[in-house]
Coordinates of C-alpha atoms in Angstrom, one line a residue:
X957 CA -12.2 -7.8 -1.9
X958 CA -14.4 -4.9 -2.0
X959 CA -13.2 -3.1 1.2
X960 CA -10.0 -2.6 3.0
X961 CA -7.4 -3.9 -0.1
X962 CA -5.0 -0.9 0.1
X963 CA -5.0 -0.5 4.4
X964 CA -4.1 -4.4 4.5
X965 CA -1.5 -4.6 1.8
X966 CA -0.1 -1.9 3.4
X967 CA 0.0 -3.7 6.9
X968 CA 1.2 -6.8 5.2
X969 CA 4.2 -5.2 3.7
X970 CA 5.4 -3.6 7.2
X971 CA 4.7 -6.7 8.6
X972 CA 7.3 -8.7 6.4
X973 CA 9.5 -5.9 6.2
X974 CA 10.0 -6.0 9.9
X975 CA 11.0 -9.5 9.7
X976 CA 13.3 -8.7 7.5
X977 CA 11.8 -9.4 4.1
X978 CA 12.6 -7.9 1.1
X979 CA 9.5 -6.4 -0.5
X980 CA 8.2 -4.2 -3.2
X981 CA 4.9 -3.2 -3.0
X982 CA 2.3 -1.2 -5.2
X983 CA 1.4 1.0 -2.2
X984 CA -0.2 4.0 -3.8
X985 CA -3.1 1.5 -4.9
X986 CA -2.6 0.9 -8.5
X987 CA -4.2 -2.2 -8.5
X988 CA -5.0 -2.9 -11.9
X989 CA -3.2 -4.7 -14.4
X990 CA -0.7 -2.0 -15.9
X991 CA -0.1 -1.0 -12.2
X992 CA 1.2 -5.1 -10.8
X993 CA 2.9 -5.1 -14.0
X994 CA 4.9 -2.1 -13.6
X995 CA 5.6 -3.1 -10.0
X996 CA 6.5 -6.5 -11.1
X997 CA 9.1 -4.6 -13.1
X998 CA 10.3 -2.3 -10.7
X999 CA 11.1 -5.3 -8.8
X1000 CA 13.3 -6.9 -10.8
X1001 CA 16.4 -6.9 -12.2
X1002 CA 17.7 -5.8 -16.1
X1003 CA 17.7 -9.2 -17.0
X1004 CA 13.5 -9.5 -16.1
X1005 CA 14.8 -12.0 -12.9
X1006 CA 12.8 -11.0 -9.4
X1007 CA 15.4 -11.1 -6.6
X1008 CA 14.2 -12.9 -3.2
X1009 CA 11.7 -11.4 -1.0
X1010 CA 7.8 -10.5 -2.0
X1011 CA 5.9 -8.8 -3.7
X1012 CA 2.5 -7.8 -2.0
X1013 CA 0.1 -7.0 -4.0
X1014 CA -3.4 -5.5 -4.1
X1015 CA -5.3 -6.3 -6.8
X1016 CA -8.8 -4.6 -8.2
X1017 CA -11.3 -7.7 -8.1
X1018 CA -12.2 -6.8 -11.8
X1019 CA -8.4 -7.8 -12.7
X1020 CA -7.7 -10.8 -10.2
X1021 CA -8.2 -13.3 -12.8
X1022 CA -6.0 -11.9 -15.1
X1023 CA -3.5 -11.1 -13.0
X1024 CA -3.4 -14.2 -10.4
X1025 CA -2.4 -16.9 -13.0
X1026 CA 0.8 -14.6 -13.9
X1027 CA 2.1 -14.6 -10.6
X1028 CA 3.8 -17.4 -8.8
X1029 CA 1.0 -16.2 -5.5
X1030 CA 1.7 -17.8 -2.3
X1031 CA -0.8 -16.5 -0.6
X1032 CA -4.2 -15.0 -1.9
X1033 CA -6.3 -12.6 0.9
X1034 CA -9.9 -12.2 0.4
X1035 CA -10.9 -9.3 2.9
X1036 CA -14.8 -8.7 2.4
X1037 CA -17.5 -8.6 -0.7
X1038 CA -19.9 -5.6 -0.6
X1039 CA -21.9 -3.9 -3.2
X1040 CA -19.3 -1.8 -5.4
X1041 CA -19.5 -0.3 -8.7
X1042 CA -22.3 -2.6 -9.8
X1043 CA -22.2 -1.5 -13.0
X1044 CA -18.8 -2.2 -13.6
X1045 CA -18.0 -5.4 -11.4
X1046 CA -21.6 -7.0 -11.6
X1047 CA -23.8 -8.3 -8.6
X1048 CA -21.4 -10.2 -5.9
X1049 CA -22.5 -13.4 -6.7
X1050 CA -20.4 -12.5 -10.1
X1051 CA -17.6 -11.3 -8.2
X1052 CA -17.1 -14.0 -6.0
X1053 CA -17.6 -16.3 -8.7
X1054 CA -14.1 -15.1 -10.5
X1055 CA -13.0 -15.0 -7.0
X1056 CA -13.2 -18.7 -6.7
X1057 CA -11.9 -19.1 -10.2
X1058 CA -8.5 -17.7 -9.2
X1059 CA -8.5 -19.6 -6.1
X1060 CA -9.2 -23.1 -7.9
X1061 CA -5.5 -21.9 -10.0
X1062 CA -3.8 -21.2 -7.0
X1063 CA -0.4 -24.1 -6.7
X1064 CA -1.5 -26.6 -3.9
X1065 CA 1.3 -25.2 -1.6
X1066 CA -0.3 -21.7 -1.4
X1067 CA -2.6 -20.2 1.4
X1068 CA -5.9 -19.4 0.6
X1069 CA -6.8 -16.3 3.3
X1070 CA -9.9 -15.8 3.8
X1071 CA -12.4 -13.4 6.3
X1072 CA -14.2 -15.9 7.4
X1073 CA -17.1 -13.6 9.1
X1074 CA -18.4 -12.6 5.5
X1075 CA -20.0 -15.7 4.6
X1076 CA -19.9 -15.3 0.7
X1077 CA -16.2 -15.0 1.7
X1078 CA -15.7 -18.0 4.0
X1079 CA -18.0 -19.8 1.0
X1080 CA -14.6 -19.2 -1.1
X1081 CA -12.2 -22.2 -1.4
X1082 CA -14.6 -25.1 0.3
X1083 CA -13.1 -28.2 -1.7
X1084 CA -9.7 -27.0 -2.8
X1085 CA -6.9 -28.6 -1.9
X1086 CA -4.4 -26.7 0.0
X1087 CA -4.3 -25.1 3.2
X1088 CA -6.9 -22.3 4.3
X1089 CA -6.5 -19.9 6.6
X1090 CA -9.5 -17.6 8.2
X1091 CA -9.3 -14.2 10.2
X1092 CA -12.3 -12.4 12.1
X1093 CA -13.8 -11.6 15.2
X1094 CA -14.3 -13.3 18.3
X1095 CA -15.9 -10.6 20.7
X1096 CA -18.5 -11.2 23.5
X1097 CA -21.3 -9.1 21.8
X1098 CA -21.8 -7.5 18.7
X1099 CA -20.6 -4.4 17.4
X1100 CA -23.4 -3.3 14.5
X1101 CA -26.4 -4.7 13.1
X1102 CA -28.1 -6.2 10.4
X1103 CA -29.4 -3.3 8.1
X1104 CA -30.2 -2.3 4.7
X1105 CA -26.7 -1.7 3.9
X1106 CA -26.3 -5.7 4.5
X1107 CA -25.5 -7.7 1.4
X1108 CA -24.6 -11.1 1.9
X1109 CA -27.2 -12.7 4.9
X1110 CA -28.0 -15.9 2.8
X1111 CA -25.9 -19.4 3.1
X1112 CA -23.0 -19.4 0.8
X1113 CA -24.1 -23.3 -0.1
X1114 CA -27.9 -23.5 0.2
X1115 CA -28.2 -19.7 0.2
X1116 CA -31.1 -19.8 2.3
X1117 CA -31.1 -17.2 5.4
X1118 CA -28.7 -17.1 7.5
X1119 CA -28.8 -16.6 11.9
X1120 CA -26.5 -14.3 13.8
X1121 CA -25.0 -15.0 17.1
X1122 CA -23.0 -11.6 16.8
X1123 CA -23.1 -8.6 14.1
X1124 CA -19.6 -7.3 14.0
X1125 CA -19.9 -4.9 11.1
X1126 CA -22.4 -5.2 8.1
X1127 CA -23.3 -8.5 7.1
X1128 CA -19.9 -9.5 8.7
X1129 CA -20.3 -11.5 12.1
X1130 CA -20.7 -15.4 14.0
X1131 CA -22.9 -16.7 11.3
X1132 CA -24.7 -20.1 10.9
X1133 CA -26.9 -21.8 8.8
X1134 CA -30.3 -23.1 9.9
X1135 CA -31.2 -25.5 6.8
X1136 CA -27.7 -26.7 5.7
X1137 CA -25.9 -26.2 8.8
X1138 CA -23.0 -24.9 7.7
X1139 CA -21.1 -22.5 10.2
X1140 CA -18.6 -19.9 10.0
X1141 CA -15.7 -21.3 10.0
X1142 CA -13.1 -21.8 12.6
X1143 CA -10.7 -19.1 13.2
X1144 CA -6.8 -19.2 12.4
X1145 CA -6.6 -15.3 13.7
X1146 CA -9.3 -14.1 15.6
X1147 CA -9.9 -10.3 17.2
X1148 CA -10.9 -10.9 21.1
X1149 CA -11.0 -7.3 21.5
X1150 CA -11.4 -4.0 19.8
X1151 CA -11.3 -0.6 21.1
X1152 CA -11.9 2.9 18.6
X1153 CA -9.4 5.3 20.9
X1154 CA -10.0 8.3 18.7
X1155 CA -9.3 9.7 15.0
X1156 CA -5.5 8.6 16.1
X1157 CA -5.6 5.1 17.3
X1158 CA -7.4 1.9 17.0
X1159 CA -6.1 -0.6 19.6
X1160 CA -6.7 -4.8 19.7
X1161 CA -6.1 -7.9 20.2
X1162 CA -5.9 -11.0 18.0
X1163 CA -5.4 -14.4 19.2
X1164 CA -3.0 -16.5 16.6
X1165 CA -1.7 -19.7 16.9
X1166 CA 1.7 -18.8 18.8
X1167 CA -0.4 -16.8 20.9
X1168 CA -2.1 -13.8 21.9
X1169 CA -0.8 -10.4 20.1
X1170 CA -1.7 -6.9 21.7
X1171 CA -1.8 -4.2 18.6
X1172 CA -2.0 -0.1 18.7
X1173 CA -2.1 0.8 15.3
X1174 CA -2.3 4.5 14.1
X1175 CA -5.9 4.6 12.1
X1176 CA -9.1 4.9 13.5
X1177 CA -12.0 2.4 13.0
X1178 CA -13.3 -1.4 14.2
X1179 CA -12.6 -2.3 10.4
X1180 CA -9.1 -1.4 10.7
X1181 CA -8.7 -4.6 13.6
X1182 CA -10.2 -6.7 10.0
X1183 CA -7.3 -5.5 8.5
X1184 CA -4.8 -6.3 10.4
X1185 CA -5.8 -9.6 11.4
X1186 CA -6.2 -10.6 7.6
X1187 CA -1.9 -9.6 7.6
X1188 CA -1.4 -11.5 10.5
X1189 CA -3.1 -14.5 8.7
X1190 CA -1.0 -14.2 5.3
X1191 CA 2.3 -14.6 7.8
X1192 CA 0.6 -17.5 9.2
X1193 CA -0.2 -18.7 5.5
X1194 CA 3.6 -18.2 4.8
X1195 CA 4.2 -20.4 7.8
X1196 CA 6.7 -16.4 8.8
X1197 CA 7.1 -16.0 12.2
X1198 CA 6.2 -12.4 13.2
X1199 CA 7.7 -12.0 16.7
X1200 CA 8.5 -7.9 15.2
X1201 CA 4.8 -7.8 14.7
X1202 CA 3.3 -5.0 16.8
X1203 CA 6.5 -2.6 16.8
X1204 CA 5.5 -3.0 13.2
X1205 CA 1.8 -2.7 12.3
X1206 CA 2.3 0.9 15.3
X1207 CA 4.2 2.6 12.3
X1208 CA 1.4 2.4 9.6
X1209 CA -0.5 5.3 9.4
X1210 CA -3.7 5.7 7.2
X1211 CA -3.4 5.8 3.1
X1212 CA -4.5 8.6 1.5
X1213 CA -8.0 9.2 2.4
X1214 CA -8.5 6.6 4.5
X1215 CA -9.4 9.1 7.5
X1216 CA -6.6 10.7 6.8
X1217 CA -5.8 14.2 9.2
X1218 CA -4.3 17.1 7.1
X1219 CA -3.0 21.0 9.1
X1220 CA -4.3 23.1 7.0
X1221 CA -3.4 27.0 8.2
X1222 CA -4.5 26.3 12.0
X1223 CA -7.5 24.1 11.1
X1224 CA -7.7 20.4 10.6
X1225 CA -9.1 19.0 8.0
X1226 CA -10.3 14.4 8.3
X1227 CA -10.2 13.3 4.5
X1228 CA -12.1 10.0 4.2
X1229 CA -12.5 8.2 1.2
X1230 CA -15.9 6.4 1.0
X1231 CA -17.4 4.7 -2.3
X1232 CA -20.2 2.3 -0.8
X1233 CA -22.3 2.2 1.4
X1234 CA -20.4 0.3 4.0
X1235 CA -17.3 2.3 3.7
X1236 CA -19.4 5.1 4.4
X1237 CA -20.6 3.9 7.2
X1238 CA -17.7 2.5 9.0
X1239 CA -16.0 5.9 8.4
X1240 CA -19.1 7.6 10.2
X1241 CA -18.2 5.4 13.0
X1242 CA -15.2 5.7 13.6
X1243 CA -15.6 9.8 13.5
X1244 CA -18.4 8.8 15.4
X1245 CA -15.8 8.8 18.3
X1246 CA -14.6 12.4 18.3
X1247 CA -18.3 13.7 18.0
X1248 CA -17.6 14.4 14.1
X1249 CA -18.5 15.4 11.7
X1250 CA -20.0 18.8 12.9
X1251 CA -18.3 20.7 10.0
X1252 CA -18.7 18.3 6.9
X1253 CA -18.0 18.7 3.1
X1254 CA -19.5 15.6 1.2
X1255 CA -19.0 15.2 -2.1
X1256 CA -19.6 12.3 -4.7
X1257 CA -19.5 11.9 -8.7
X1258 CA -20.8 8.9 -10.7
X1259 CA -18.0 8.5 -13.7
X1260 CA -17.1 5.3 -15.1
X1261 CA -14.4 5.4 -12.6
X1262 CA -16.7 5.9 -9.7
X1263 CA -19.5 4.0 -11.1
X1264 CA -22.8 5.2 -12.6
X1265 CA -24.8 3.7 -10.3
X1266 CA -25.9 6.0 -7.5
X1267 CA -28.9 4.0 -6.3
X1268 CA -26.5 3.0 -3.0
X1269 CA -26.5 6.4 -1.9
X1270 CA -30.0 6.0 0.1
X1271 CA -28.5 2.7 2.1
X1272 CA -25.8 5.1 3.8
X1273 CA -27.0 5.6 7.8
X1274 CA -26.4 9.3 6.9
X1275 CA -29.2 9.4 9.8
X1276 CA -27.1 8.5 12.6
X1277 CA -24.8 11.8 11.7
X1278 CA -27.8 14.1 10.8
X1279 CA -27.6 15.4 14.2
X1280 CA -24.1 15.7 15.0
X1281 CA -23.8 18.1 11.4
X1282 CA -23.7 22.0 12.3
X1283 CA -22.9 23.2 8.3
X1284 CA -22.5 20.8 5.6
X1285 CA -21.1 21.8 1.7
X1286 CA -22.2 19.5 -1.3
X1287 CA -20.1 18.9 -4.1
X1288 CA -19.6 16.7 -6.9
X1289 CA -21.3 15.8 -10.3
X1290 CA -24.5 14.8 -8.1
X1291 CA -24.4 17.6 -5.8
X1292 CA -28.0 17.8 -6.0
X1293 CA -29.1 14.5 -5.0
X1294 CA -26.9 14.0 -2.8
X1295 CA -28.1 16.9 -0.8
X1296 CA -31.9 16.0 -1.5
X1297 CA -30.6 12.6 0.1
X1298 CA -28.7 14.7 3.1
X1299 CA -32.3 16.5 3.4
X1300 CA -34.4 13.2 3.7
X1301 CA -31.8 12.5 6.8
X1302 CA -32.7 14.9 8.8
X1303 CA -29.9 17.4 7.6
X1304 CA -31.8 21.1 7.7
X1305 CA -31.6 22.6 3.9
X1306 CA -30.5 25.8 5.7
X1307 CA -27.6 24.1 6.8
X1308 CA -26.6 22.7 3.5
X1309 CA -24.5 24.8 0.8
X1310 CA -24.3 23.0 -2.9
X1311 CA -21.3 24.5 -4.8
X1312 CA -20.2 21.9 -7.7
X1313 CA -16.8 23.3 -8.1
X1314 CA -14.0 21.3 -5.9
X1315 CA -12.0 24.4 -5.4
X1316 CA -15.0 26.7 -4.9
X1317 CA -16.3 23.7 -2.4
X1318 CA -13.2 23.4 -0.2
X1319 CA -13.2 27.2 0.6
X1320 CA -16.4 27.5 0.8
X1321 CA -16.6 24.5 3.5
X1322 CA -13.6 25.9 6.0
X1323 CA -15.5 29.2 6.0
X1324 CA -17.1 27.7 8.8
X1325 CA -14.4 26.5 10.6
X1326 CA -13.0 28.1 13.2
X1327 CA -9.1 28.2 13.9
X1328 CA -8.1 24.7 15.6
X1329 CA -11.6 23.5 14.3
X1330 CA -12.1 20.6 12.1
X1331 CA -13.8 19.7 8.6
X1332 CA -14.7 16.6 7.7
X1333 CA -14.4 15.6 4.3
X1334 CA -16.4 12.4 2.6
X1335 CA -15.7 11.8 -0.8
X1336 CA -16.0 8.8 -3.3
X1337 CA -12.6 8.3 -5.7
X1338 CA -12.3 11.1 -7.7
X1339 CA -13.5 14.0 -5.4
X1340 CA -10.8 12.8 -3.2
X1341 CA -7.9 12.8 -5.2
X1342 CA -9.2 16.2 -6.8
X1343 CA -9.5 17.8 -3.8
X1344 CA -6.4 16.1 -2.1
X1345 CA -4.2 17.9 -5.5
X1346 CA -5.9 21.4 -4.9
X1347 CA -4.8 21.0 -0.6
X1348 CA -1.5 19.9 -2.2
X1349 CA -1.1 23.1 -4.3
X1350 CA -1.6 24.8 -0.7
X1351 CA 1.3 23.2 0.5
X1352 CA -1.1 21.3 2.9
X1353 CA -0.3 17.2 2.0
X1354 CA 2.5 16.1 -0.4
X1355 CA 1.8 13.5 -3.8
X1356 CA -1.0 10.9 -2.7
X1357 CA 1.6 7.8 -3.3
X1358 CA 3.7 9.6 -0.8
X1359 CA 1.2 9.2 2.3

């Protein structure tokens, strides 16, 4: 999927770990083909034989269809589909496309997972044969809106428009078609509740079918509840009983970037790693509730790795921060636009400093920081690992596969 890959690989190996599963696991996100194949490797034994136990995998949606039909998959997990590197993946449609490909090849005994709020998503899978299981939310009322950073709002089958009963995040919610009259899906694992504590601690619930399961786990976000309910539904997939389940998913703590809270000499510094527009704005939310970002050093590049496309920049609710932001530092290959953009937001130009260089940017940004103070970072891929190295050469954070 487009969003949350790395967090809910991560869950689902604690989670089958704790019920004592053997599992290797390509946790440090190399998700394309030379990085499964070296895990696949790693796993095994001199002879090329994989002992028992799993392998969880993330995979880069660009690479699924070459990698799927190698592995012997029991379960394939499709979190979301957003807007992402368009110039490298394509529109969605093309994306879920392969997608459904690699589901068709899946052996009849494996679990199709699927997020059954996104509707291109819950689309996936329709007339295979083999069992399906969906995750989502199942809340009163809804927790966002429909809004220019939307992508999918059209029927997967007809694609005519779709209705909302509830918005839980993006284009992700109780959906339901008005001239097919197809529905979301009913839910396998399902979020009844959801609550943000802080920067420290998401907390909620999920209803599964032995039950319902009470979860604290230590990241911060509504999408992080996505995440662990689409774990909870590859155990169920598996037919794995997880009675270890909670004492499990409390000890995973944010990858890399994904909000993640460095000490750095008396300050704190949030790193989040954002690369479309709704992973920006689900990490705006989320700092949302601690009042951040005040301090706030944004930067963004548009290489092949990134993607060229920077057209997404102007669908980011960078608005709904604009007021919170006391001093903000651009950086990045598109430092200016991206501070024209912060301007058009309602982000004072006096406020804003553009300094291109990463190093230059970092020290630049915690000049306004006060001791015990916080900066905020937001960066796309390679800002984040650029700037993560230099705060390792401070002796700040250790290797990024170490996190």
């Amino acid at each position: 999927g487009s969003n949350g890959k790395t967090t809910t690989a991560r869950l689902t190996a604690a989670l089958l770990r704790g019920e004592g599963v053997a599992v290797s696991h390509n946790s440090a996100g190399a998700n394309l083909v030379q990085g499964v194949t070296s895990l696949a490797i790693g796993f095994a034994d001199l002879r090329g034989r994989l002992p028992e136990g799993a392998l969880v995998v993330e995979v880069d949606e660009a690479a699924l269809r070459v990698v799927a039909p190698e592995l012997d998959l029991r379960a394939l997990l499709v979190t979301d589909l957003f807007r992402d590197q368009l110039d490298r993946y394509g529109e969605i449609y093309a994306v879920a496309g392969a997608i459904e490909k690699a589901a068709a090849g899946l052996p009849p005994d494996a679990s199709l997972v699927v997020n059954g709020d996104d509707p291109m998503v819950a689309g996936l899978g329709l007339d295979r044969e083999g069992r399906r299981v969906t995750f989502g939310f199942d809340l009163p009322g809804s927790t966002d809106r429909i809004s220019r950073a939307a992508d999918t709002i059209r029927c997967p089958r007809c694609r005519a428009d779709l209705a909302y009963r509830h918005v839980y995040l993006s284009h992700m919610g109780e959906w339901r078609c008005p001239s097919c009259g197809l529905v979301r899906p009913p839910l396998d694992v399902a979020v009844t509740s959801v609550e943000v504590v802080d920067l420290r601690e998401t907390r909620c619930t999920l209803q599964t079918p032995d039950g319902p399961l009470d979860l604290r786990i230590p990241q911060a976000g509504i999408h992080i509840a996505y995440d662990a309910a689409g774990a909870v539904a590859i155990a169920v997939g598996l037919g794995l009983p997880i009675p270890h389940a909670a004492a499990s998913l409390a000890t995973v703590g944010p990858a890399f970037g994904r909000l993640e809270t460095i000490a750095a000499d008396g300050r704190r510094i949030v790193l989040g790693f954002a690369k479309n527009p709704t992973s920006f704005n689900t990490t705006l939310r989320a700092l949302a509730t601690e009042g951040e970002p005040r301090q706030l050093l944004v930067a963004a590049s548009n290489t092949l790795v990134d993607g060229e496309d920077f057209a997404w920049l102007w669908d980011v609710d960078f608005e709904g921060a604009a007021g919170r932001v006391e001093r903000v530092t651009v950086s990045g290959l598109r430092a200016d636009e991206l501070a024209n953009r912060l301007k058009y937001a309602g982000v004072d130009p006096a406020r804003m400093a553009i300094v291109t260089d990463r190093r230059a940017a970092l020290d630049r940004a915690l000049l306004d920081v006060k001791q015990g103070g916080t900066l905020v970072i937001l960066a796309g891929y390679t800002p984040t690992i650029e700037l993560r190295e230099e705060m390792r050469k401070r002796g700040w954070v250790g290797r990024f596969w170490e996190a």
